PDB file of C-alpha atoms in Angstrom:
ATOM      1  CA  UNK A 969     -22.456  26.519 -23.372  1.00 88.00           C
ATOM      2  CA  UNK A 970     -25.710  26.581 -24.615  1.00 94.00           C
ATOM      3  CA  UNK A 971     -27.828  23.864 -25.076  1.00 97.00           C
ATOM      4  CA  UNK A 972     -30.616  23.771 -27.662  1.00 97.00           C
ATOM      5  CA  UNK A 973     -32.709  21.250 -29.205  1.00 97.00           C
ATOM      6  CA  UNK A 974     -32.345  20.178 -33.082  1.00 97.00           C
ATOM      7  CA  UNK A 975     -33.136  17.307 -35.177  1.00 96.00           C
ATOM      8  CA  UNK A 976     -35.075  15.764 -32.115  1.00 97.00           C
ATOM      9  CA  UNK A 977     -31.589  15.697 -30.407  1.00 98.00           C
ATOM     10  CA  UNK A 978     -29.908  17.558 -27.331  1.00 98.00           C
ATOM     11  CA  UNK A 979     -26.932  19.542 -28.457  1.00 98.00           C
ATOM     12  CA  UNK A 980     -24.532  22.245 -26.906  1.00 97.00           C
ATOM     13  CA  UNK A 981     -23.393  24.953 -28.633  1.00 95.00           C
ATOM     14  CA  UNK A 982     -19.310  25.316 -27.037  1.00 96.00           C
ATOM     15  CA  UNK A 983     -18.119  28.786 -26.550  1.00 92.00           C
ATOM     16  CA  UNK A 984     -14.976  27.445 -28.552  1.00 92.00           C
ATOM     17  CA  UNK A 985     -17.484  27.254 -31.940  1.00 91.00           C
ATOM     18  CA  UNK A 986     -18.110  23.505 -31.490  1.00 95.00           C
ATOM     19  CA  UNK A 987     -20.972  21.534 -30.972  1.00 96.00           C
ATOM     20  CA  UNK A 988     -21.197  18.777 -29.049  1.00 98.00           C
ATOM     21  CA  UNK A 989     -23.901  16.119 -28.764  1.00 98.00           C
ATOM     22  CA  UNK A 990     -23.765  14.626 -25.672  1.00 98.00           C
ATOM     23  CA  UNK A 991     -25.991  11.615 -26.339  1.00 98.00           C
ATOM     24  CA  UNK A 992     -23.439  10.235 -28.766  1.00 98.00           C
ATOM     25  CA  UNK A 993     -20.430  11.659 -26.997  1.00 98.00           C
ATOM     26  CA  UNK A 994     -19.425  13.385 -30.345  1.00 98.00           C
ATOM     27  CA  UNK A 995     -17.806  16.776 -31.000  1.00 98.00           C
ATOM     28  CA  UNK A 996     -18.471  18.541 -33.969  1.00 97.00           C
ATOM     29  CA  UNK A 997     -16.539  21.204 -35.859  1.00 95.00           C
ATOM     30  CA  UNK A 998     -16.047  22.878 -38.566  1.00 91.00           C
ATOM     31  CA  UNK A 999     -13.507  25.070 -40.646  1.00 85.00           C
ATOM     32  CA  UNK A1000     -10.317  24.265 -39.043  1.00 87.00           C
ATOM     33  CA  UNK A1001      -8.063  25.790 -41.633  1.00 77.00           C
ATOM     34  CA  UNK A1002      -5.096  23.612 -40.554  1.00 83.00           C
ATOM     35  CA  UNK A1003      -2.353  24.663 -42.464  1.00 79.00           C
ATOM     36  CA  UNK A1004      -3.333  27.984 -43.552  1.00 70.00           C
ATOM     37  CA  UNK A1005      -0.028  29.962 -43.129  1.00 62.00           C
ATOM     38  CA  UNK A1006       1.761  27.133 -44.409  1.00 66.00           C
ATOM     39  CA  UNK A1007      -0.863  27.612 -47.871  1.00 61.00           C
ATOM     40  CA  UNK A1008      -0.216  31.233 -47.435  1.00 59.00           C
ATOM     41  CA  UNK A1009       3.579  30.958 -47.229  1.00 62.00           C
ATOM     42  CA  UNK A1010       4.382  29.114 -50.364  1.00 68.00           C
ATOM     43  CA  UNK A1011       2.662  32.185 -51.596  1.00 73.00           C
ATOM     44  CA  UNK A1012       4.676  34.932 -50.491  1.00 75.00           C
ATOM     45  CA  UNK A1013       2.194  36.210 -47.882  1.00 71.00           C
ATOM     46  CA  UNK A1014       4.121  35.131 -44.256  1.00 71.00           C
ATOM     47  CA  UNK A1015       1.979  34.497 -41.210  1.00 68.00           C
ATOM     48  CA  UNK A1016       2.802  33.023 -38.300  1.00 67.00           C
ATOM     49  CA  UNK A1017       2.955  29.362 -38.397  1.00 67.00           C
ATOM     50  CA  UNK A1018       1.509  28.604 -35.228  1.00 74.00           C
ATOM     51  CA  UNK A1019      -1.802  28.173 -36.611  1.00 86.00           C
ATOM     52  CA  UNK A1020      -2.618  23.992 -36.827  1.00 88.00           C
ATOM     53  CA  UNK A1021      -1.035  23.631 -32.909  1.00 92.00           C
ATOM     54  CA  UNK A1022      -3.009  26.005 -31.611  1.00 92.00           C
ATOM     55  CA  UNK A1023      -6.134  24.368 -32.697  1.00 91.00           C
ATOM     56  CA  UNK A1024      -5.447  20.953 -32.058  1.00 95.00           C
ATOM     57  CA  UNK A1025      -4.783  22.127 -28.747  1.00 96.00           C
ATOM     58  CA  UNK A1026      -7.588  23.665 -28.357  1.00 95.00           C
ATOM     59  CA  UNK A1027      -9.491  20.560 -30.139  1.00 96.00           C
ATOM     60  CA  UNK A1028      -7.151  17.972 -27.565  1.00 97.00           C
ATOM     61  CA  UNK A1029      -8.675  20.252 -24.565  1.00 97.00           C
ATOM     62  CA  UNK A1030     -12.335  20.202 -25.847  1.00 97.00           C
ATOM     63  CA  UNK A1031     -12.130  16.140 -25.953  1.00 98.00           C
ATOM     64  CA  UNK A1032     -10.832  16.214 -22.433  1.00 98.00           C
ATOM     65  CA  UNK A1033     -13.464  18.662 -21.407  1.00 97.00           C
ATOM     66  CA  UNK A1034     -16.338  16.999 -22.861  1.00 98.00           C
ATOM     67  CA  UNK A1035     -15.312  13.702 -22.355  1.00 98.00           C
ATOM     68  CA  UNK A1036     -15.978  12.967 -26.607  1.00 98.00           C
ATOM     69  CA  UNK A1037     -15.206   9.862 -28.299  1.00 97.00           C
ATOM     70  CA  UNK A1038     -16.457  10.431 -31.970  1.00 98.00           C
ATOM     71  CA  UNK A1039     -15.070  13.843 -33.701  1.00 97.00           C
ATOM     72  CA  UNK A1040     -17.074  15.136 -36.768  1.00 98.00           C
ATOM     73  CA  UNK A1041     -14.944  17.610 -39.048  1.00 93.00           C
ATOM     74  CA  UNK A1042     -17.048  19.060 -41.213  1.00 92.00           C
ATOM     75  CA  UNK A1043     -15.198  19.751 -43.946  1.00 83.00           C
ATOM     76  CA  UNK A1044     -12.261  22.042 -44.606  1.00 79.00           C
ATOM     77  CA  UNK A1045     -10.405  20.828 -41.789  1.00 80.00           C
ATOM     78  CA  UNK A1046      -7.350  21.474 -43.938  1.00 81.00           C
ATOM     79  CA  UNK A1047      -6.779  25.068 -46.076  1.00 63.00           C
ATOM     80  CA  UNK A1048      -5.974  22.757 -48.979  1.00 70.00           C
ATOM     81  CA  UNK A1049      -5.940  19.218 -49.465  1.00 69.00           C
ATOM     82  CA  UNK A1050      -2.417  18.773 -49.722  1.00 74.00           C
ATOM     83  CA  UNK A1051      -2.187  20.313 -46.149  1.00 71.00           C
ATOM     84  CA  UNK A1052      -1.663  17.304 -44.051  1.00 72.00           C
ATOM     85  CA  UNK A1053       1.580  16.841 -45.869  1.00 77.00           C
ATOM     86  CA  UNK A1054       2.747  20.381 -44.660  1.00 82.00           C
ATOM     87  CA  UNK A1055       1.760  19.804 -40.850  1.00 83.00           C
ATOM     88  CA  UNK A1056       4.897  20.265 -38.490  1.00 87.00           C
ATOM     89  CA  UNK A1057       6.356  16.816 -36.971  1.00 91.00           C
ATOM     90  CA  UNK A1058       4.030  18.360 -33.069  1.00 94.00           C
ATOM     91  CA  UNK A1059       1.280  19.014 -34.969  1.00 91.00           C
ATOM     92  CA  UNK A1060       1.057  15.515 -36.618  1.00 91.00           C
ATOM     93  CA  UNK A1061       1.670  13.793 -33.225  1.00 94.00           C
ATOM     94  CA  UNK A1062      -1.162  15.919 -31.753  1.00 95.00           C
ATOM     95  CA  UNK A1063      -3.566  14.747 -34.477  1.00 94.00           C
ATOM     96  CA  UNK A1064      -2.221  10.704 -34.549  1.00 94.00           C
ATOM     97  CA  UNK A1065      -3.333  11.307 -30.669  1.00 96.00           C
ATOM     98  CA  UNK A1066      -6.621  12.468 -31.131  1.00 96.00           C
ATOM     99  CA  UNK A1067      -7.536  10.073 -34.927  1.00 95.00           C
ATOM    100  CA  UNK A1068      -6.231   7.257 -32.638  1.00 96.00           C
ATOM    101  CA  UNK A1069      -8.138   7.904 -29.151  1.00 97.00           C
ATOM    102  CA  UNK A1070     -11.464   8.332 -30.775  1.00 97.00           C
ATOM    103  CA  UNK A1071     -13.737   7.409 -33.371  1.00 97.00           C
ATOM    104  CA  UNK A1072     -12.823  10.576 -36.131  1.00 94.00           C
ATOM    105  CA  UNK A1073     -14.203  11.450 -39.211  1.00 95.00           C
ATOM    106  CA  UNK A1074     -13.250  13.903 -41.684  1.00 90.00           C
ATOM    107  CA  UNK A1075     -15.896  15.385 -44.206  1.00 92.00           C
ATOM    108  CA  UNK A1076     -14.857  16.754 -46.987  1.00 87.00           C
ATOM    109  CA  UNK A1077     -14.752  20.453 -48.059  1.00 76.00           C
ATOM    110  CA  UNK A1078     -14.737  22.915 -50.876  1.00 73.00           C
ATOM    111  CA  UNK A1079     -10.780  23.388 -49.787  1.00 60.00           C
ATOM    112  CA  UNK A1080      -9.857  19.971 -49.086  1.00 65.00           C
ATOM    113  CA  UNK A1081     -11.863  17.680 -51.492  1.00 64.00           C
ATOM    114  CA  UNK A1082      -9.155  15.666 -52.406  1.00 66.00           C
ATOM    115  CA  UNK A1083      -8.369  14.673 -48.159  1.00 68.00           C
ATOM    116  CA  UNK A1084      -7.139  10.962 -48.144  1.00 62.00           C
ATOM    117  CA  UNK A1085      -7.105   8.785 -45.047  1.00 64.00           C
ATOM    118  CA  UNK A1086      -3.303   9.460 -44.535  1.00 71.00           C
ATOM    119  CA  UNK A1087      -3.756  11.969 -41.341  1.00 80.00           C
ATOM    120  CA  UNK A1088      -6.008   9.276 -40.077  1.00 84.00           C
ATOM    121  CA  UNK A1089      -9.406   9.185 -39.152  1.00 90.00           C
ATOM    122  CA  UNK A1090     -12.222   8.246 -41.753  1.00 92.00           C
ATOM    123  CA  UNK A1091     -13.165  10.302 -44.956  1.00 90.00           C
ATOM    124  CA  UNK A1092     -16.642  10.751 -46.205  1.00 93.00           C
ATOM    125  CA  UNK A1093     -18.410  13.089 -48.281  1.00 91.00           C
ATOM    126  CA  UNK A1094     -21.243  13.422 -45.906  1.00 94.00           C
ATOM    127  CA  UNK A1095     -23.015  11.486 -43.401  1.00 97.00           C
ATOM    128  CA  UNK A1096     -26.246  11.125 -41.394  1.00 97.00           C
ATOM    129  CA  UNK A1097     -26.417   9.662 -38.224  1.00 97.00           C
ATOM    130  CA  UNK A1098     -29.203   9.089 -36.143  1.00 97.00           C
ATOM    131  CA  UNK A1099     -31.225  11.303 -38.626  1.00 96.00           C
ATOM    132  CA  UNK A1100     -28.964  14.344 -38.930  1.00 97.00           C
ATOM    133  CA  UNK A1101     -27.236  15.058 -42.221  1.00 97.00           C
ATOM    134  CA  UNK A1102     -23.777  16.060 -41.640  1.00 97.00           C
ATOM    135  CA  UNK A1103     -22.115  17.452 -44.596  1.00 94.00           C
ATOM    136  CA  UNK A1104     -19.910  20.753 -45.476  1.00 89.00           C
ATOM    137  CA  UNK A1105     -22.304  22.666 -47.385  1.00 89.00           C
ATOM    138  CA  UNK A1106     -25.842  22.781 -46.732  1.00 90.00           C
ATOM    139  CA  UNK A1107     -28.424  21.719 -49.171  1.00 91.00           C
ATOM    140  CA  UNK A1108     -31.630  23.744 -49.690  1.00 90.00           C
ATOM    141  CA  UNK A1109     -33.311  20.951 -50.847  1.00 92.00           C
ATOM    142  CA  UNK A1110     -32.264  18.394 -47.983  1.00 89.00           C
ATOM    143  CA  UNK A1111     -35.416  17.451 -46.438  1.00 89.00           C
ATOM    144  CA  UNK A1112     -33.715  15.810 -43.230  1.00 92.00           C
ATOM    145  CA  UNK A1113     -31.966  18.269 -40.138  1.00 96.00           C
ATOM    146  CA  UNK A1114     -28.752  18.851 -41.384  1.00 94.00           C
ATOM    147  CA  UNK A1115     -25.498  20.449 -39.526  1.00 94.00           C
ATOM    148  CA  UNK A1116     -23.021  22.176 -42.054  1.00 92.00           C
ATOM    149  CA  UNK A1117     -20.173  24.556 -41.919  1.00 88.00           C
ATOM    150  CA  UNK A1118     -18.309  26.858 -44.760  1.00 78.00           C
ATOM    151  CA  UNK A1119     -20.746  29.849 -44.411  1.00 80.00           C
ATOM    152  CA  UNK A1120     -18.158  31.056 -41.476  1.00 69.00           C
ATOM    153  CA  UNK A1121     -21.338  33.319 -39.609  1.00 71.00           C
ATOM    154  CA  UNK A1122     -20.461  36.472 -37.683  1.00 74.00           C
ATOM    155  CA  UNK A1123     -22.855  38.458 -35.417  1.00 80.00           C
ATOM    156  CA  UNK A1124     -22.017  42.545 -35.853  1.00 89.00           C
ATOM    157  CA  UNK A1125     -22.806  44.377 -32.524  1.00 90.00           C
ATOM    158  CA  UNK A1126     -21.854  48.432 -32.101  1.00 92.00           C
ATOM    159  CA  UNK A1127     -20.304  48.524 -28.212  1.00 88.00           C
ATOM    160  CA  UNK A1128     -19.855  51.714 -27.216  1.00 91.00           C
ATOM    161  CA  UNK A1129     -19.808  53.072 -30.298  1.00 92.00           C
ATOM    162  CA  UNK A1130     -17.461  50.976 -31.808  1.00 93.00           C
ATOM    163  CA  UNK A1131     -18.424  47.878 -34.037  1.00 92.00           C
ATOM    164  CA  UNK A1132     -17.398  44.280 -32.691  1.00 87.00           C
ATOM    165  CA  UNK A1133     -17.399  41.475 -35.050  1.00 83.00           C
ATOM    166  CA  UNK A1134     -17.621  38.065 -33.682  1.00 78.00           C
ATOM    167  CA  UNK A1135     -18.483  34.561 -34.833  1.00 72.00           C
ATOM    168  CA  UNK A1136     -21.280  32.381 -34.187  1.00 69.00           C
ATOM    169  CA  UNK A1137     -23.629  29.947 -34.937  1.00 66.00           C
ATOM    170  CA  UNK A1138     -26.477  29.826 -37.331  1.00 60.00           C
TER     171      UNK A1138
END
């Protein structure tokens, strides 16, 4: 982890691609994609459809790790907004867990604008607390600290000659 200052706040950017903001005891993420092979299925293109488990495990385990009680999705938590319909029966028990064991809020996204309140949780289109502008896509013009998502950042590095791609935080 790697703590940083921002806003006039102490954060920690998680080696998972969260943030988490320990004077709040929130977790914030962004991009989650669930239900991407699903979206990609009814198209003709399979994946496996493992995809929305695997990260709310990974999201259950970050909670227990960090000890959060507020969850901040910023937006595009879902590949489309008729996604949380298309969860498996695990995957929505996984989520009911974690909406109803701490304070979550969805933002909405450029994929799932039309998110209702029926995976639980509350849905905004942004928010700010405690001076930080949470939204999905930054603003230019936003004269306050904001935290955003949807630019999905990746840091190129040549290895040994080879290029490695990895993700990261702008």
């Amino acid at each position: 982890m790697v703590p940083f200052s921002f806003g006039g706040h102490a954060l920690l950017a998680l080696p998972q691609g969260a943030l988490f903001w320990p004077q709040r005891r929130a977790l914030l993420v962004a991009d989650l994609h669930f239900e991407k092979a699903s979206w990609f299925a009814l198209r003709g293109q399979m994946l496996p459809p493992y995809d929305s488990i695997a990260t709310l495990a990974d999201l259950t385990a970050l909670v227990a790790a960090t000890g959060a009680d507020e969850i901040w999705c910023l937006g595009d938590s879902f590949h489309d907004s008729d996604g949380c319909e298309r969860l498996p029966q695990r995957a929505q028990d996984m989520l009911r867990s974690l909406t109803d064991s701490t304070r979550w809020t969805w933002i909405t996204g450029n994929h799932d604008r039309a998110i209702l309140d029926r995976c639980g949780g509350e849905v905004v289109d942004e928010a700010v607390v405690d001076g930080l502008v949470l939204r999905h896509e930054a603003d230019r013009a936003e004269a306050w600290p904001e935290l955003s998502g949807h630019f999905h950042p990746k840091l190129r590095v040549r290895v040994r000659g080879k290029q490695v791609a990895r993700r990261c935080f702008v």
